[in-house]
mmCIF file of C-alpha atoms and ligand atoms in Angstrom:
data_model
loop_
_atom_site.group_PDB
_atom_site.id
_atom_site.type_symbol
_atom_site.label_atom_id
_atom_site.label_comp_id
_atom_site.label_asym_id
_atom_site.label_seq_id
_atom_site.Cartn_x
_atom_site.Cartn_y
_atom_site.Cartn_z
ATOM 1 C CA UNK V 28 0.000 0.000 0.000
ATOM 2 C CA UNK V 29 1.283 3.407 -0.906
ATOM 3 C CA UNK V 30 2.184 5.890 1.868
ATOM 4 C CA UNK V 31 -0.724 8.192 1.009
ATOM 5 C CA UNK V 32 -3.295 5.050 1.178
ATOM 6 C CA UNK V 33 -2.113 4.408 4.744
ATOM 7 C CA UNK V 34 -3.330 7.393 5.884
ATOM 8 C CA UNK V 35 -6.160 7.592 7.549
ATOM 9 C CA UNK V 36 -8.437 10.024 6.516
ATOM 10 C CA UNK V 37 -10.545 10.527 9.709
ATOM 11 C CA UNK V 38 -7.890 11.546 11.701
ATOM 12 C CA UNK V 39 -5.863 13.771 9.623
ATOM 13 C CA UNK V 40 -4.425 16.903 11.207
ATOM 14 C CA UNK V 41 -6.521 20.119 10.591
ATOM 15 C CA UNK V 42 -3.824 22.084 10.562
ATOM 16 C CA UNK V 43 0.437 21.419 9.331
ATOM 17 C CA UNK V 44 3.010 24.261 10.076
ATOM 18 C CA UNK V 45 5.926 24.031 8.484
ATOM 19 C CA UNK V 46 9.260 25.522 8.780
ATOM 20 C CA UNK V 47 11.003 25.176 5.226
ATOM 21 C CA UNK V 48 14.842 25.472 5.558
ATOM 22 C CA UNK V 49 18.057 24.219 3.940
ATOM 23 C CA UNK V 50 17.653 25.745 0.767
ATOM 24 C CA UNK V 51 21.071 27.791 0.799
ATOM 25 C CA UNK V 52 22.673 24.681 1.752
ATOM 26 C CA UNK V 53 20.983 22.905 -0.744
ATOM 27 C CA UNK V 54 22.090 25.565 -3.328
ATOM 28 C CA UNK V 55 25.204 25.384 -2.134
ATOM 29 C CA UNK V 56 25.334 21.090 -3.012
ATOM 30 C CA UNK V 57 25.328 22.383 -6.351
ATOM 31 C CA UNK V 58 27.986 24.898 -6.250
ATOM 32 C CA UNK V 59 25.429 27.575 -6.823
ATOM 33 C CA UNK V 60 24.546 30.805 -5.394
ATOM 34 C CA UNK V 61 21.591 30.571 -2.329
ATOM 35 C CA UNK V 62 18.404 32.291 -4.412
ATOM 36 C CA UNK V 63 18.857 28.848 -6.520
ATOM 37 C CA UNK V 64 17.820 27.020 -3.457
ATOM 38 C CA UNK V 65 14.837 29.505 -3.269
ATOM 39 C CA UNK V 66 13.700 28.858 -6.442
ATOM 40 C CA UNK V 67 13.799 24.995 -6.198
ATOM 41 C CA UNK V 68 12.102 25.314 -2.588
ATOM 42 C CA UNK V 69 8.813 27.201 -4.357
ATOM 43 C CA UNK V 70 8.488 24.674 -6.152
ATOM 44 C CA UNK V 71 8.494 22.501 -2.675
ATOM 45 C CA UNK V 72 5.903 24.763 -1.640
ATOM 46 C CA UNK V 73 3.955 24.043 -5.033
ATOM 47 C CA UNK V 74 3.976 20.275 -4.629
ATOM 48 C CA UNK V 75 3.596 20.326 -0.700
ATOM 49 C CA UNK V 76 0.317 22.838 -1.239
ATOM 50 C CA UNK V 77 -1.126 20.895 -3.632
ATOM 51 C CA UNK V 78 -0.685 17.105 -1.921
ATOM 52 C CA UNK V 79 -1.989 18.823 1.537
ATOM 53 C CA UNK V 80 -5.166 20.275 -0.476
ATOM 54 C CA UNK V 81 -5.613 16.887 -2.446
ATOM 55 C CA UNK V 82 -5.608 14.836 0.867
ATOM 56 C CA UNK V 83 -8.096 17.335 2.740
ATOM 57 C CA UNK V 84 -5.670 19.167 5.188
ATOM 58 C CA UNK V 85 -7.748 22.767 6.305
ATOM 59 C CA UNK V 86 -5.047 24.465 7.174
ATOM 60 C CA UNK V 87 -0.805 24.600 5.724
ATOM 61 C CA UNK V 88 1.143 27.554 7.420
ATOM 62 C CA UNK V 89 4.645 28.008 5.980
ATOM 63 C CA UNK V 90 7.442 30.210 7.337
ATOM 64 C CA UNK V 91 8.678 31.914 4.016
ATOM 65 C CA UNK V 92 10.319 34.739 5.375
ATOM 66 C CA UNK V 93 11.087 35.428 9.201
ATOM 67 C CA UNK V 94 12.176 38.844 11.233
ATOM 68 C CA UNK V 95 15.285 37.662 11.257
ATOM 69 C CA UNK V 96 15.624 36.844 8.177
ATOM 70 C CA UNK V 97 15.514 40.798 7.168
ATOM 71 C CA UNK V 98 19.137 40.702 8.503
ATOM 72 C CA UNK V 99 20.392 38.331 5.435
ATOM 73 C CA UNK V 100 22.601 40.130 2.831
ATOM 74 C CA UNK V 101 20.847 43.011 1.051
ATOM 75 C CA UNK V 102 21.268 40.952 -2.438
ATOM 76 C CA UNK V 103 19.186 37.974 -1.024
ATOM 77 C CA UNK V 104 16.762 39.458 0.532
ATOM 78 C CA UNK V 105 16.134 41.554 -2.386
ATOM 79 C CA UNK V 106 15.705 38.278 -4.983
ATOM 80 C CA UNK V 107 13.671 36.559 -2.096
ATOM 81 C CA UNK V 108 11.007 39.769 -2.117
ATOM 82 C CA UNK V 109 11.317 39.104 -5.910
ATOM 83 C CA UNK V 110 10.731 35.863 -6.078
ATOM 84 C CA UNK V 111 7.905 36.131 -3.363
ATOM 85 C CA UNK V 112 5.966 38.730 -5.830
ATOM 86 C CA UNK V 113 6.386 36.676 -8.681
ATOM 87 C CA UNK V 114 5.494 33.362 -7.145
ATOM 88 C CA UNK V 115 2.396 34.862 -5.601
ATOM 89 C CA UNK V 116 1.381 36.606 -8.935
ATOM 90 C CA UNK V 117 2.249 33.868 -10.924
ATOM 91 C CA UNK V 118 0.816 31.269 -9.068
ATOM 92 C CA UNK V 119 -3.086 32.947 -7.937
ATOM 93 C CA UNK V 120 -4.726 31.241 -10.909
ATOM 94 C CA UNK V 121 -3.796 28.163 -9.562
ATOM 95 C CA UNK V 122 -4.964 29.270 -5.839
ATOM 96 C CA UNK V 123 -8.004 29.800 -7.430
ATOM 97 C CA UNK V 124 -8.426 26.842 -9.729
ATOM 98 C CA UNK V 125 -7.588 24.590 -6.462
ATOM 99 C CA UNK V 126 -10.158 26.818 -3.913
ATOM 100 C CA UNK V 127 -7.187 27.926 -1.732
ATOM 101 C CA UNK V 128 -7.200 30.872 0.218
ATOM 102 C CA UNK V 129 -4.125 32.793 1.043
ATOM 103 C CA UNK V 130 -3.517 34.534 4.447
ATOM 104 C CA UNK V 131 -0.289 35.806 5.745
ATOM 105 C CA UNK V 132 0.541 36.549 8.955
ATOM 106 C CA UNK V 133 3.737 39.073 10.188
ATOM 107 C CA UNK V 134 4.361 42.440 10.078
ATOM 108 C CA UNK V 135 3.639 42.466 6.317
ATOM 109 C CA UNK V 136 3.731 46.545 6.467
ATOM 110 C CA UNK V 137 7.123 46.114 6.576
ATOM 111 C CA UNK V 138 6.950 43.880 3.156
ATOM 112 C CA UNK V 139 8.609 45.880 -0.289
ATOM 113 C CA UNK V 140 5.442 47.808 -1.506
ATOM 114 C CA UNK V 141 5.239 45.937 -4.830
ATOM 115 C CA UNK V 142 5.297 42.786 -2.372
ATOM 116 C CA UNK V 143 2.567 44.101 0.363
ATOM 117 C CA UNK V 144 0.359 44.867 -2.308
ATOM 118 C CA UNK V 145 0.682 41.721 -4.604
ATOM 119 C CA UNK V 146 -0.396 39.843 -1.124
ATOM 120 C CA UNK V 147 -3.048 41.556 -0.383
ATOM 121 C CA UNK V 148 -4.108 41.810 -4.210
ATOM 122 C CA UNK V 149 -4.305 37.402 -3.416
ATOM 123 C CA UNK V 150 -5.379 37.726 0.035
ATOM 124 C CA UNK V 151 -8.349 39.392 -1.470
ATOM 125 C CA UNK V 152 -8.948 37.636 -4.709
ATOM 126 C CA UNK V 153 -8.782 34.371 -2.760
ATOM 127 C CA UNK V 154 -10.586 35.162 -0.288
ATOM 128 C CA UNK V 155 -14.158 33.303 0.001
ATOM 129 C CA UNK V 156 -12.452 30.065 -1.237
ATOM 130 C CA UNK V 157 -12.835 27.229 1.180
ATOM 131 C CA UNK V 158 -10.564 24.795 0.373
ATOM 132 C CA UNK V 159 -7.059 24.463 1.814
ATOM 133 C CA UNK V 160 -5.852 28.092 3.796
ATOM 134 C CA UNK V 161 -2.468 28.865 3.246
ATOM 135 C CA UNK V 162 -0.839 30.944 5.661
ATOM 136 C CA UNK V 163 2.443 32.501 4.964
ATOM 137 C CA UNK V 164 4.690 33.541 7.688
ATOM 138 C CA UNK V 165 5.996 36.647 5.972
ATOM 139 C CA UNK V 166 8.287 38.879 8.110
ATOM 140 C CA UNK V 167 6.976 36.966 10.953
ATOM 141 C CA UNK V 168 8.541 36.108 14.092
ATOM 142 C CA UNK V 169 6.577 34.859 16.898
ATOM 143 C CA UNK V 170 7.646 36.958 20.390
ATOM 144 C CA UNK V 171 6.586 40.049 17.645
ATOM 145 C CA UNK V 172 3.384 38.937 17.330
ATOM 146 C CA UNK V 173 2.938 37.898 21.091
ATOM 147 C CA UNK V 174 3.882 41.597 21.937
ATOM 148 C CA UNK V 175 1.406 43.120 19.567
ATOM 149 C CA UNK V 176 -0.877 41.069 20.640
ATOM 150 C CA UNK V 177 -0.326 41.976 24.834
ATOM 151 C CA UNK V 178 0.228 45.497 23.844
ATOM 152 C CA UNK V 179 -3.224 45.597 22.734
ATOM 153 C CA UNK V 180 -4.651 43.918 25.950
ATOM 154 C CA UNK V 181 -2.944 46.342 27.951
ATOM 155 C CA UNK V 182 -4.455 48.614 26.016
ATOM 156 C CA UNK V 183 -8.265 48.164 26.673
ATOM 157 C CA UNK V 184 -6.931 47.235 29.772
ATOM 158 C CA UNK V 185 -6.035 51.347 30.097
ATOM 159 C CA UNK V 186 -9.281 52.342 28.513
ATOM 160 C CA UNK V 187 -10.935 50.271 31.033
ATOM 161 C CA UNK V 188 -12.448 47.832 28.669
ATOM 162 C CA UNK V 189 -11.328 45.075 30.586
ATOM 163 C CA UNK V 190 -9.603 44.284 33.869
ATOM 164 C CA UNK V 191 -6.436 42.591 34.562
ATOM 165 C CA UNK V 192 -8.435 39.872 36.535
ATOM 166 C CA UNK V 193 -10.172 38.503 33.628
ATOM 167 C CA UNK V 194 -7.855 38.278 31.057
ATOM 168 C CA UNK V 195 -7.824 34.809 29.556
ATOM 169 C CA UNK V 196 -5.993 32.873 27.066
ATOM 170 C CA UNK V 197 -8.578 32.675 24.424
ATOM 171 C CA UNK V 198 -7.997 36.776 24.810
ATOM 172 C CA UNK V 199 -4.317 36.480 23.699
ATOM 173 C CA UNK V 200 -5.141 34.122 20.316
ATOM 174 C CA UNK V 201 -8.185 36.537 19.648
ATOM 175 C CA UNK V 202 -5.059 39.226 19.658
ATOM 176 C CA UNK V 203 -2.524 37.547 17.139
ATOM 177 C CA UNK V 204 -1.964 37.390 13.513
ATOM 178 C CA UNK V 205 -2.779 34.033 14.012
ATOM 179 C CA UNK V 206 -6.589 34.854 15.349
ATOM 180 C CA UNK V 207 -9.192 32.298 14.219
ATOM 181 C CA UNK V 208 -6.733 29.666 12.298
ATOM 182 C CA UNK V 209 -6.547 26.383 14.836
ATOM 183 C CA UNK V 210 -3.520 25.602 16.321
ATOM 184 C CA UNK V 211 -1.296 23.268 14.191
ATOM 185 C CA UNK V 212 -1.647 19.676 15.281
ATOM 186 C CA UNK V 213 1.851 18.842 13.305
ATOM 187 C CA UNK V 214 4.900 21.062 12.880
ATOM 188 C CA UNK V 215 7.094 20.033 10.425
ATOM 189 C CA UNK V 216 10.919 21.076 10.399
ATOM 190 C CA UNK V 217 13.286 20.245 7.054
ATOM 191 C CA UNK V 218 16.985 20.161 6.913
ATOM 192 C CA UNK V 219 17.994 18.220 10.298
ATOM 193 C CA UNK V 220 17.909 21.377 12.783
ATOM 194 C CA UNK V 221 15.643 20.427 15.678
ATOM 195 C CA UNK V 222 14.485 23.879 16.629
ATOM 196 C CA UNK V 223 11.346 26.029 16.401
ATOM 197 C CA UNK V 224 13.254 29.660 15.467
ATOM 198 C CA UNK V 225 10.757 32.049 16.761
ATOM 199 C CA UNK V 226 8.000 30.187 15.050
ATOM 200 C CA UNK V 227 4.087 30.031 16.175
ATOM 201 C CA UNK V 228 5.373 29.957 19.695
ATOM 202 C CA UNK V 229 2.149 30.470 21.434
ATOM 203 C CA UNK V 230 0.302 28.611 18.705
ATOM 204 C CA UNK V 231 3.052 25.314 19.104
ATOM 205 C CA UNK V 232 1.847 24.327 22.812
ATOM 206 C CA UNK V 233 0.438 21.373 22.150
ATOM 207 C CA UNK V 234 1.621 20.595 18.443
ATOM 208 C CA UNK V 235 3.835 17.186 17.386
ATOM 209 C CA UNK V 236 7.263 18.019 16.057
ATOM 210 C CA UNK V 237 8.391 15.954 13.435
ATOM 211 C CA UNK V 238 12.042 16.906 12.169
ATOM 212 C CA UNK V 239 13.308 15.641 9.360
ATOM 213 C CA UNK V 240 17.165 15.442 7.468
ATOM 214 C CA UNK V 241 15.650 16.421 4.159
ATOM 215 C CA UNK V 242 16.630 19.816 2.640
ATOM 216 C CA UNK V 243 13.239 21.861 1.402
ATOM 217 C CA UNK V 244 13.493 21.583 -2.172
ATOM 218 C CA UNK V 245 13.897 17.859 -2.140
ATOM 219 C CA UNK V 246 10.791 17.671 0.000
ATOM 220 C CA UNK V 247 8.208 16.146 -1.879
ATOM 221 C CA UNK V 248 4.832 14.790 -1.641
ATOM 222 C CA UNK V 249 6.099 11.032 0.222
ATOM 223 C CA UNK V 250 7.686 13.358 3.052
ATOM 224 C CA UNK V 251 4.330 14.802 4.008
ATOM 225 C CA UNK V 252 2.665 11.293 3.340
ATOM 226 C CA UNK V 253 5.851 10.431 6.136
ATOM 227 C CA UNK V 254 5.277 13.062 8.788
ATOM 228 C CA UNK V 255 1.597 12.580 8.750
ATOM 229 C CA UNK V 256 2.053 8.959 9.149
ATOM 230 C CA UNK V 257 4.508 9.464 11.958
ATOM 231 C CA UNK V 258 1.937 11.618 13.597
ATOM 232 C CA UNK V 259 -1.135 9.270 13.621
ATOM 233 C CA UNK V 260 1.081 6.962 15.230
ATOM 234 C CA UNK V 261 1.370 9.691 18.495
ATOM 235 C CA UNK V 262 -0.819 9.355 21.204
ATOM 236 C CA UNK V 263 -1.385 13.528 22.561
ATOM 237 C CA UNK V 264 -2.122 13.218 25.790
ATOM 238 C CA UNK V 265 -2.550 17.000 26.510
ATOM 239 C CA UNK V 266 -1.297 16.705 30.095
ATOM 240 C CA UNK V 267 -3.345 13.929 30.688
ATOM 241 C CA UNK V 268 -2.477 9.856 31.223
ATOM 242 C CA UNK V 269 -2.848 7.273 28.671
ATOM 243 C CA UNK V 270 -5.404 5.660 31.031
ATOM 244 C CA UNK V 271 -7.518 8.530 31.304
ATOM 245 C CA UNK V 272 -7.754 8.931 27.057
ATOM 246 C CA UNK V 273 -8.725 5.184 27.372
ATOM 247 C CA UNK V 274 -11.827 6.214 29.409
ATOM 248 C CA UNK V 275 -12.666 9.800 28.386
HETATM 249 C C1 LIG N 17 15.282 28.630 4.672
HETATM 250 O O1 LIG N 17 16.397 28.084 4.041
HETATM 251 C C2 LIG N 17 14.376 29.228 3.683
HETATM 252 C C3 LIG N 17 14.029 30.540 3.656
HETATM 253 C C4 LIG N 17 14.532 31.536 4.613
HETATM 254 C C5 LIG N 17 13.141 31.062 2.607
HETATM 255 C C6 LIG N 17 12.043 30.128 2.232
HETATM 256 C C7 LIG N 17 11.317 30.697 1.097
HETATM 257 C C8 LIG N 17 10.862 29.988 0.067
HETATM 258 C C9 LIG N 17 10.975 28.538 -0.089
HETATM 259 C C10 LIG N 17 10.124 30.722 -0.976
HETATM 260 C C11 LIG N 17 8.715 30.736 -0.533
HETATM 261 C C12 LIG N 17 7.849 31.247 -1.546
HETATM 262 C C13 LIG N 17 6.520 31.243 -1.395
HETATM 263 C C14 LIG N 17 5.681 31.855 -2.416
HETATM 264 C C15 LIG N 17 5.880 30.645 -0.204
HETATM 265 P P1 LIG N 17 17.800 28.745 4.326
HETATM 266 O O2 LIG N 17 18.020 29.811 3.319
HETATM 267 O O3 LIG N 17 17.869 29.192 5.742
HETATM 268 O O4 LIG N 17 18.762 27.531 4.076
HETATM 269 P P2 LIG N 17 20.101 27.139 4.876
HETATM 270 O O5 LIG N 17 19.674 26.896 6.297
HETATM 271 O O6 LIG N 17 20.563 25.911 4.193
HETATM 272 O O7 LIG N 17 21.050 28.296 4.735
#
């Protein structure tokens, strides 16, 4: 049986983040410059989309660009933005043809202009599709987010909207960029680093890790098959004891 008819359907994760990395050094296997590992790992993104829509996963959130990453040489970050506008423009038909809708979450403000607006151009055009929601991380970093999202509790706090006393948790996800996507059931990390890099932080609590050696742009459609496997095979206890889940 192939790796995608193993899976079982009823218990598929709603929701797969994944952090794509290893593409410089992937590049770099071939003796060429790191935006060739960019280009090869869009088209990662293209098969990875596409298999996680085909096998009915609601929700795919991929870290394309972080706040750290604005710290890279001038030259790539410039052919990333680039390639991010062109992928995005390039590649809407097919969003729409395949009833995906695009989100992004980050400080996109801080986006090129030609790149801010392309997004949102998607964001919009996409946006009463109900298939598969992909969420790009774009200028994103987690402990940003989680500070927007307190400095805005404080604030109605201030205005008296609210008081200390009852804030709740459910108040902090209502704050982030993240507000009304579920929290990932499955975070997937490529190219053998076992870290989670300022990634959905708050979001990650309860999520499965599942690391793998691959680099991204040799990630293909039998790796997600893989890591989804691997994570129907978990038992998430949530705090709790195997005995209990037996009962409950
Ligand atoms: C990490 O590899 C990858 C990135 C920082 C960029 C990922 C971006 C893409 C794959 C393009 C995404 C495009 C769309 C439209 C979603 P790395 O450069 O850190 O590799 P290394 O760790 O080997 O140096």
């Amino acid at each position: 049986m192939s790796k995608k008819d193993q899976i079982d359907t009823t218990k598929l994760p709603k929701h797969i983040a994944i952090i794509m990395d290893g593409n410089g050094r992937w590049a770099k296997g071939f003796g060429k410059f790191r935006i060739f590992g960019h280009y090869n790992g869009v088209k990662a993104v293209k098969t990875t989309v596409e298999a996680a829509a085909e096998i009915g996963i609601k929700y795919l959130t991929l870290y394309a660009f972080s706040t750290e990453n604005w710290n890279r040489p001038k030259t790539e970050v410039d052919d990333l933005m680039e390639l991010l506008v062109d992928t995005i423009k390039k590649e809407t038909p097919t969003l729409q043809k395949n009833n995906i809708r695009l989100m992004s979450i980050g400080n996109t403000l801080d986006l090129p202009e030609k790149c801010y607006l392309q997004l949102q151009e998607t964001i919009d055009a996409t946006k009463s599709n109900t298939g598969l929601t992909m969420v790009l991380a774009l200028s994103y970093s987690a402990k940003w987010d989680i500070v927007n999202a307190i400095k805005n509790i404080a604030t109605k706090v201030k205005n008296g909207d609210i008081l200390v006393d009852n804030i709740t948790s459910e108040m902090l996800d209502n704050e982030l960029s993240t507000k009304g996507v579920p929290d990932p059931e499955l975070m997937i990390r490529t190219s053998g680093e076992q870290r989670v890099s300022n990634f959905l932080l708050w979001e990650l609590a309860y999520s499965e890790f599942y690391f793998t050696d691959k680099l991204w742009p040799d990630f293909k459609e039998e790796d997600l098959y893989e890591a989804i496997l691997n994570y129907q095979q978990r038992e998430r206890r949530f705090g709790k004891t195997s005995e209990q889940l037996i009962t409950n």
